Amino acid sequence: MDWALPRLVTVAKASAWQYSSAADSEPGRNDSVNTNAACPADEMIPTPSTSHVDYNRVYEPAEDSYLLLDTLSASSESNWLRARFPPTSATPSAVEVGCGSGVVLAFIAANAERLLGRPDVTTFGIDVNEFACKATADTVSLAIKEAGPTNQSVFGGSINGDLMTSLRPGSVDILVCNPPYVPTEELPNESNLDEFADRADFGSDEAFDRDSRYLALAYAGGMDGMEVTNRLLDQLPEALSQHGAAYILLCAQNRPDAVKDRIRSWAHGWSAETVGSSGKKAGWEKLSIIRVWRS
């Protein structure tokens, strides 16, 4: 669908780039690993392969990633999404902000029928890390290819950009975000990332500095771990479609209950509920996923 990216992205935003996937030119290969997510019928759904991803430069799937997969594939959440986006409605768009390896977006694309009750979803990734954009393109394209001929999902592209600033208003139906949630004294400096992107002649010290900075962008959340998430929340009302829903991962120190109360206070009737949790683990490491939508 050549129309998909222009429909979603504000073309005037110079920070938005579309990455094609090397997987498009490769024969299908089946090296999917892990079976940690259950579908509505309690059938185990394979986790998409990320064996091609360089984890020195891109955030490696971990407990938070798998919590998102478990939450989206839970029967209660699948039923909610099926009612929200019935097969008679237009193909929904799914956008992952901070797409990293692309494992979550690939999971949605490859398992649209099981998660949404329909074979089609148009997917897009957004990340400030250009290596993550390229990794996501490969991961999602490969997962769609391996899903088989009945799957009608489309990968629209990866956008090298800042949160949702490059998206058209009201264009996102399903938003997923595992933001940098770890409390840190400050956010990483993004000012010279373009210098890294345009060079290939790195010395070992420079390469280490570049890779460390890219990885810090994936976890360092600033004050209370909420500086990036607060900006994301501010953009949600404009980015989501009328029936859109956002899934946002938080840790305990992000104060999820306060975040939900804040969202519920927005004008025009917004709801926020916890739909996934890492369990009873104490301290800031306890993770939760909130769903945000217009009531």
One Martini backbone bead per residue (centre of mass of N, CA, C, O) as a GRO file, in nm:
protein
  295
    1MET     BB    1   0.081   0.047   0.031
    2ASP     BB    2   0.167   0.358  -0.079
    3TRP     BB    3  -0.036   0.537   0.107
    4ALA     BB    4   0.035   0.491   0.406
    5LEU     BB    5   0.257   0.695   0.485
    6PRO     BB    6   0.125   0.965   0.392
    7ARG     BB    7  -0.131   0.930   0.574
    8LEU     BB    8   0.045   0.944   0.850
    9VAL     BB    9   0.256   1.150   0.740
   10THR     BB   10   0.417   1.449   0.762
   11VAL     BB   11   0.598   1.552   0.499
   12ALA     BB   12   0.723   1.826   0.616
   13LYS     BB   13   0.887   1.645   0.798
   14ALA     BB   14   1.233   1.614   0.796
   15SER     BB   15   1.265   1.374   1.026
   16ALA     BB   16   1.135   1.180   0.821
   17TRP     BB   17   1.195   0.828   0.759
   18GLN     BB   18   1.222   0.562   0.524
   19TYR     BB   19   1.268   0.213   0.576
   20SER     BB   20   1.382  -0.045   0.430
   21SER     BB   21   1.413  -0.401   0.378
   22ALA     BB   22   1.628  -0.668   0.358
   23ALA     BB   23   1.407  -0.897   0.382
   24ASP     BB   24   1.270  -0.854   0.099
   25SER     BB   25   1.535  -1.012  -0.047
   26GLU     BB   26   1.476  -1.259   0.122
   27PRO     BB   27   1.431  -1.557   0.203
   28GLY     BB   28   1.248  -1.742   0.384
   29ARG     BB   29   1.279  -1.768   0.742
   30ASN     BB   30   1.285  -1.997   1.041
   31ASP     BB   31   1.394  -1.833   1.360
   32SER     BB   32   1.199  -1.851   1.573
   33VAL     BB   33   1.162  -1.753   1.916
   34ASN     BB   34   0.997  -1.811   2.161
   35THR     BB   35   0.690  -1.883   2.384
   36ASN     BB   36   0.547  -1.628   2.584
   37ALA     BB   37   0.267  -1.595   2.428
   38ALA     BB   38  -0.081  -1.577   2.467
   39CYS     BB   39  -0.363  -1.652   2.327
   40PRO     BB   40  -0.701  -1.663   2.360
   41ALA     BB   41  -0.662  -2.001   2.339
   42ASP     BB   42  -0.376  -2.063   2.483
   43GLU     BB   43  -0.189  -2.026   2.256
   44MET     BB   44   0.125  -2.024   2.147
   45ILE     BB   45   0.322  -1.744   2.048
   46PRO     BB   46   0.562  -1.661   1.860
   47THR     BB   47   0.847  -1.490   1.869
   48PRO     BB   48   1.001  -1.283   1.694
   49SER     BB   49   1.276  -1.247   1.520
   50THR     BB   50   1.619  -1.095   1.633
   51SER     BB   51   1.900  -1.219   1.518
   52HIS     BB   52   1.984  -0.953   1.332
   53VAL     BB   53   2.044  -0.783   1.582
   54ASP     BB   54   2.234  -0.515   1.718
   55TYR     BB   55   2.285  -0.488   2.070
   56ASN     BB   56   2.496  -0.246   2.069
   57ARG     BB   57   2.252  -0.039   1.933
   58VAL     BB   58   2.002  -0.210   2.042
   59TYR     BB   59   1.739  -0.289   2.216
   60GLU     BB   60   1.677  -0.561   2.405
   61PRO     BB   61   1.468  -0.788   2.466
   62ALA     BB   62   1.257  -0.795   2.757
   63GLU     BB   63   1.039  -0.788   3.006
   64ASP     BB   64   0.886  -0.547   2.882
   65SER     BB   65   0.834  -0.666   2.604
   66TYR     BB   66   0.682  -0.928   2.705
   67LEU     BB   67   0.452  -0.780   2.846
   68LEU     BB   68   0.329  -0.668   2.589
   69LEU     BB   69   0.267  -0.938   2.456
   70ASP     BB   70   0.088  -1.054   2.681
   71THR     BB   71  -0.123  -0.829   2.682
   72LEU     BB   72  -0.215  -0.833   2.378
   73SER     BB   73  -0.281  -1.166   2.402
   74ALA     BB   74  -0.494  -1.142   2.585
   75SER     BB   75  -0.822  -1.208   2.591
   76SER     BB   76  -0.927  -0.937   2.700
   77GLU     BB   77  -0.773  -0.757   2.490
   78SER     BB   78  -0.862  -0.887   2.230
   79ASN     BB   79  -1.164  -0.832   2.269
   80TRP     BB   80  -1.140  -0.526   2.280
   81LEU     BB   81  -1.010  -0.487   1.996
   82ARG     BB   82  -1.230  -0.626   1.828
   83ALA     BB   83  -1.452  -0.418   1.906
   84ARG     BB   84  -1.292  -0.162   1.804
   85PHE     BB   85  -1.188  -0.343   1.524
   86PRO     BB   86  -1.372  -0.447   1.309
   87PRO     BB   87  -1.384  -0.600   0.997
   88THR     BB   88  -1.571  -0.354   0.881
   89SER     BB   89  -1.339  -0.184   0.915
   90ALA     BB   90  -1.076  -0.023   0.872
   91THR     BB   91  -0.756  -0.042   0.854
   92PRO     BB   92  -0.545  -0.048   1.100
   93SER     BB   93  -0.314   0.140   1.286
   94ALA     BB   94   0.028   0.063   1.394
   95VAL     BB   95   0.228   0.223   1.650
   96GLU     BB   96   0.576   0.240   1.742
   97VAL     BB   97   0.731   0.403   2.006
   98GLY     BB   98   1.023   0.285   2.029
   99CYS     BB   99   1.096   0.008   1.851
  100GLY     BB  100   1.374  -0.098   1.812
  101SER     BB  101   1.371  -0.426   1.711
  102GLY     BB  102   1.042  -0.488   1.647
  103VAL     BB  103   0.891  -0.716   1.813
  104VAL     BB  104   0.610  -0.591   1.870
  105LEU     BB  105   0.524  -0.511   1.584
  106ALA     BB  106   0.558  -0.796   1.464
  107PHE     BB  107   0.349  -0.934   1.643
  108ILE     BB  108   0.107  -0.778   1.536
  109ALA     BB  109   0.137  -0.834   1.230
  110ALA     BB  110   0.151  -1.160   1.245
  111ASN     BB  111  -0.123  -1.154   1.468
  112ALA     BB  112  -0.394  -1.017   1.383
  113GLU     BB  113  -0.608  -1.242   1.401
  114ARG     BB  114  -0.564  -1.305   1.711
  115LEU     BB  115  -0.582  -1.002   1.824
  116LEU     BB  116  -0.822  -0.865   1.610
  117GLY     BB  117  -0.993  -1.056   1.410
  118ARG     BB  118  -0.789  -0.985   1.170
  119PRO     BB  119  -0.553  -0.977   0.887
  120ASP     BB  120  -0.524  -0.651   0.927
  121VAL     BB  121  -0.231  -0.428   0.946
  122THR     BB  122  -0.073  -0.112   0.976
  123THR     BB  123   0.277  -0.053   1.014
  124PHE     BB  124   0.482   0.152   1.246
  125GLY     BB  125   0.796   0.308   1.315
  126ILE     BB  126   0.965   0.484   1.595
  127ASP     BB  127   1.298   0.644   1.608
  128VAL     BB  128   1.606   0.798   1.704
  129ASN     BB  129   1.731   0.530   1.610
  130GLU     BB  130   1.851   0.420   1.313
  131PHE     BB  131   1.906   0.121   1.387
  132ALA     BB  132   1.617   0.062   1.481
  133CYS     BB  133   1.476   0.119   1.216
  134LYS     BB  134   1.620  -0.107   1.057
  135ALA     BB  135   1.547  -0.343   1.242
  136THR     BB  136   1.239  -0.318   1.218
  137ALA     BB  137   1.216  -0.365   0.917
  138ASP     BB  138   1.321  -0.657   0.931
  139THR     BB  139   1.137  -0.783   1.148
  140VAL     BB  140   0.856  -0.724   1.022
  141SER     BB  141   0.895  -0.833   0.735
  142LEU     BB  142   0.963  -1.122   0.823
  143ALA     BB  143   0.704  -1.183   0.986
  144ILE     BB  144   0.506  -1.148   0.752
  145LYS     BB  145   0.629  -1.362   0.566
  146GLU     BB  146   0.594  -1.603   0.788
  147ALA     BB  147   0.272  -1.589   0.826
  148GLY     BB  148   0.152  -1.593   0.545
  149PRO     BB  149  -0.108  -1.559   0.304
  150THR     BB  150  -0.343  -1.466   0.512
  151ASN     BB  151  -0.174  -1.232   0.567
  152GLN     BB  152  -0.243  -0.853   0.544
  153SER     BB  153  -0.012  -0.713   0.641
  154VAL     BB  154   0.166  -0.393   0.678
  155PHE     BB  155   0.473  -0.224   0.612
  156GLY     BB  156   0.533   0.125   0.603
  157GLY     BB  157   0.767   0.198   0.819
  158SER     BB  158   1.046   0.390   0.935
  159ILE     BB  159   1.088   0.658   1.173
  160ASN     BB  160   1.325   0.914   1.211
  161GLY     BB  161   1.207   1.036   1.520
  162ASP     BB  162   1.003   1.242   1.741
  163LEU     BB  163   0.784   1.069   1.824
  164MET     BB  164   0.472   1.231   1.693
  165THR     BB  165   0.560   1.485   1.506
  166SER     BB  166   0.521   1.323   1.207
  167LEU     BB  167   0.215   1.302   1.250
  168ARG     BB  168  -0.098   1.285   1.179
  169PRO     BB  169  -0.385   1.372   1.280
  170GLY     BB  170  -0.572   1.094   1.370
  171SER     BB  171  -0.382   0.822   1.261
  172VAL     BB  172  -0.397   0.646   1.531
  173ASP     BB  173  -0.512   0.336   1.660
  174ILE     BB  174  -0.235   0.186   1.758
  175LEU     BB  175  -0.042   0.238   2.047
  176VAL     BB  176   0.307   0.173   2.125
  177CYS     BB  177   0.500   0.210   2.445
  178ASN     BB  178   0.851   0.182   2.550
  179PRO     BB  179   0.981   0.386   2.743
  180PRO     BB  180   1.201   0.578   2.907
  181TYR     BB  181   1.172   0.488   3.271
  182VAL     BB  182   1.436   0.552   3.403
  183PRO     BB  183   1.566   0.714   3.654
  184THR     BB  184   1.741   1.025   3.593
  185GLU     BB  185   1.918   1.315   3.597
  186GLU     BB  186   1.923   1.286   3.276
  187LEU     BB  187   1.918   1.328   2.947
  188PRO     BB  188   2.026   1.248   2.664
  189ASN     BB  189   2.221   1.360   2.407
  190GLU     BB  190   2.090   1.443   2.065
  191SER     BB  191   2.250   1.664   1.893
  192ASN     BB  192   2.481   1.444   1.742
  193LEU     BB  193   2.349   1.199   1.582
  194ASP     BB  194   2.396   1.282   1.283
  195GLU     BB  195   2.700   1.235   1.285
  196PHE     BB  196   2.681   0.930   1.316
  197ALA     BB  197   2.502   0.865   1.062
  198ASP     BB  198   2.731   0.994   0.844
  199ARG     BB  199   2.931   0.769   0.953
  200ALA     BB  200   3.208   0.500   0.922
  201ASP     BB  201   3.495   0.619   1.062
  202PHE     BB  202   3.542   0.467   1.341
  203GLY     BB  203   3.664   0.456   1.630
  204SER     BB  204   3.644   0.278   1.914
  205ASP     BB  205   3.561   0.514   2.102
  206GLU     BB  206   3.341   0.635   1.921
  207ALA     BB  207   3.165   0.381   1.897
  208PHE     BB  208   3.106   0.354   2.198
  209ASP     BB  209   2.971   0.630   2.233
  210ARG     BB  210   2.746   0.586   2.032
  211ASP     BB  211   2.620   0.322   2.146
  212SER     BB  212   2.567   0.431   2.435
  213ARG     BB  213   2.372   0.656   2.349
  214TYR     BB  214   2.157   0.485   2.215
  215LEU     BB  215   2.091   0.309   2.469
  216ALA     BB  216   2.016   0.543   2.663
  217LEU     BB  217   1.756   0.625   2.505
  218ALA     BB  218   1.596   0.355   2.605
  219TYR     BB  219   1.608   0.426   2.946
  220ALA     BB  220   1.639   0.733   2.994
  221GLY     BB  221   1.389   0.943   3.183
  222GLY     BB  222   1.467   1.112   3.403
  223MET     BB  223   1.255   1.255   3.591
  224ASP     BB  224   1.090   0.983   3.717
  225GLY     BB  225   1.096   0.866   3.416
  226MET     BB  226   0.892   1.112   3.256
  227GLU     BB  227   0.986   1.307   3.027
  228VAL     BB  228   0.899   1.147   2.774
  229THR     BB  229   0.612   1.058   2.858
  230ASN     BB  230   0.491   1.340   2.886
  231ARG     BB  231   0.517   1.410   2.586
  232LEU     BB  232   0.346   1.179   2.483
  233LEU     BB  233   0.082   1.253   2.629
  234ASP     BB  234   0.048   1.535   2.495
  235GLN     BB  235   0.012   1.391   2.195
  236LEU     BB  236  -0.231   1.192   2.198
  237PRO     BB  237  -0.498   1.351   2.128
  238GLU     BB  238  -0.392   1.411   1.832
  239ALA     BB  239  -0.297   1.121   1.721
  240LEU     BB  240  -0.548   0.984   1.783
  241SER     BB  241  -0.810   0.838   1.705
  242GLN     BB  242  -1.132   0.803   1.792
  243HIS     BB  243  -1.058   0.472   1.841
  244GLY     BB  244  -0.807   0.498   1.988
  245ALA     BB  245  -0.511   0.328   2.137
  246ALA     BB  246  -0.292   0.310   2.424
  247TYR     BB  247   0.028   0.151   2.509
  248ILE     BB  248   0.187   0.198   2.829
  249LEU     BB  249   0.490   0.179   2.991
  250LEU     BB  250   0.554   0.130   3.347
  251CYS     BB  251   0.685   0.216   3.648
  252ALA     BB  252   0.653   0.271   3.980
  253GLN     BB  253   0.812   0.556   3.974
  254ASN     BB  254   0.594   0.681   3.767
  255ARG     BB  255   0.312   0.670   3.885
  256PRO     BB  256   0.046   0.531   3.751
  257ASP     BB  257  -0.198   0.651   3.905
  258ALA     BB  258  -0.133   0.947   3.835
  259VAL     BB  259  -0.143   0.913   3.532
  260LYS     BB  260  -0.440   0.824   3.514
  261ASP     BB  261  -0.563   1.075   3.647
  262ARG     BB  262  -0.464   1.274   3.437
  263ILE     BB  263  -0.615   1.154   3.193
  264ARG     BB  264  -0.908   1.170   3.320
  265SER     BB  265  -0.887   1.502   3.318
  266TRP     BB  266  -0.936   1.527   3.045
  267ALA     BB  267  -1.088   1.637   2.790
  268HIS     BB  268  -1.346   1.451   2.634
  269GLY     BB  269  -1.320   1.167   2.758
  270TRP     BB  270  -1.095   0.982   2.936
  271SER     BB  271  -0.918   0.669   2.963
  272ALA     BB  272  -0.753   0.460   3.230
  273GLU     BB  273  -0.586   0.136   3.242
  274THR     BB  274  -0.480  -0.153   3.381
  275VAL     BB  275  -0.363  -0.448   3.166
  276GLY     BB  276  -0.065  -0.486   3.292
  277SER     BB  277   0.169  -0.705   3.484
  278SER     BB  278   0.462  -0.825   3.663
  279GLY     BB  279   0.341  -0.809   3.955
  280LYS     BB  280   0.467  -0.813   4.305
  281LYS     BB  281   0.702  -0.651   4.267
  282ALA     BB  282   0.915  -0.457   4.420
  283GLY     BB  283   0.947  -0.148   4.339
  284TRP     BB  284   1.039   0.009   4.038
  285GLU     BB  285   1.041  -0.270   3.869
  286LYS     BB  286   0.756  -0.260   3.851
  287LEU     BB  287   0.532  -0.337   3.592
  288SER     BB  288   0.314  -0.152   3.363
  289ILE     BB  289   0.006  -0.135   3.166
  290ILE     BB  290  -0.157   0.117   2.990
  291ARG     BB  291  -0.476   0.216   2.881
  292VAL     BB  292  -0.567   0.457   2.624
  293TRP     BB  293  -0.892   0.628   2.585
  294ARG     BB  294  -1.184   0.704   2.448
  295SER     BB  295  -1.505   0.680   2.590
   0.00000   0.00000   0.00000
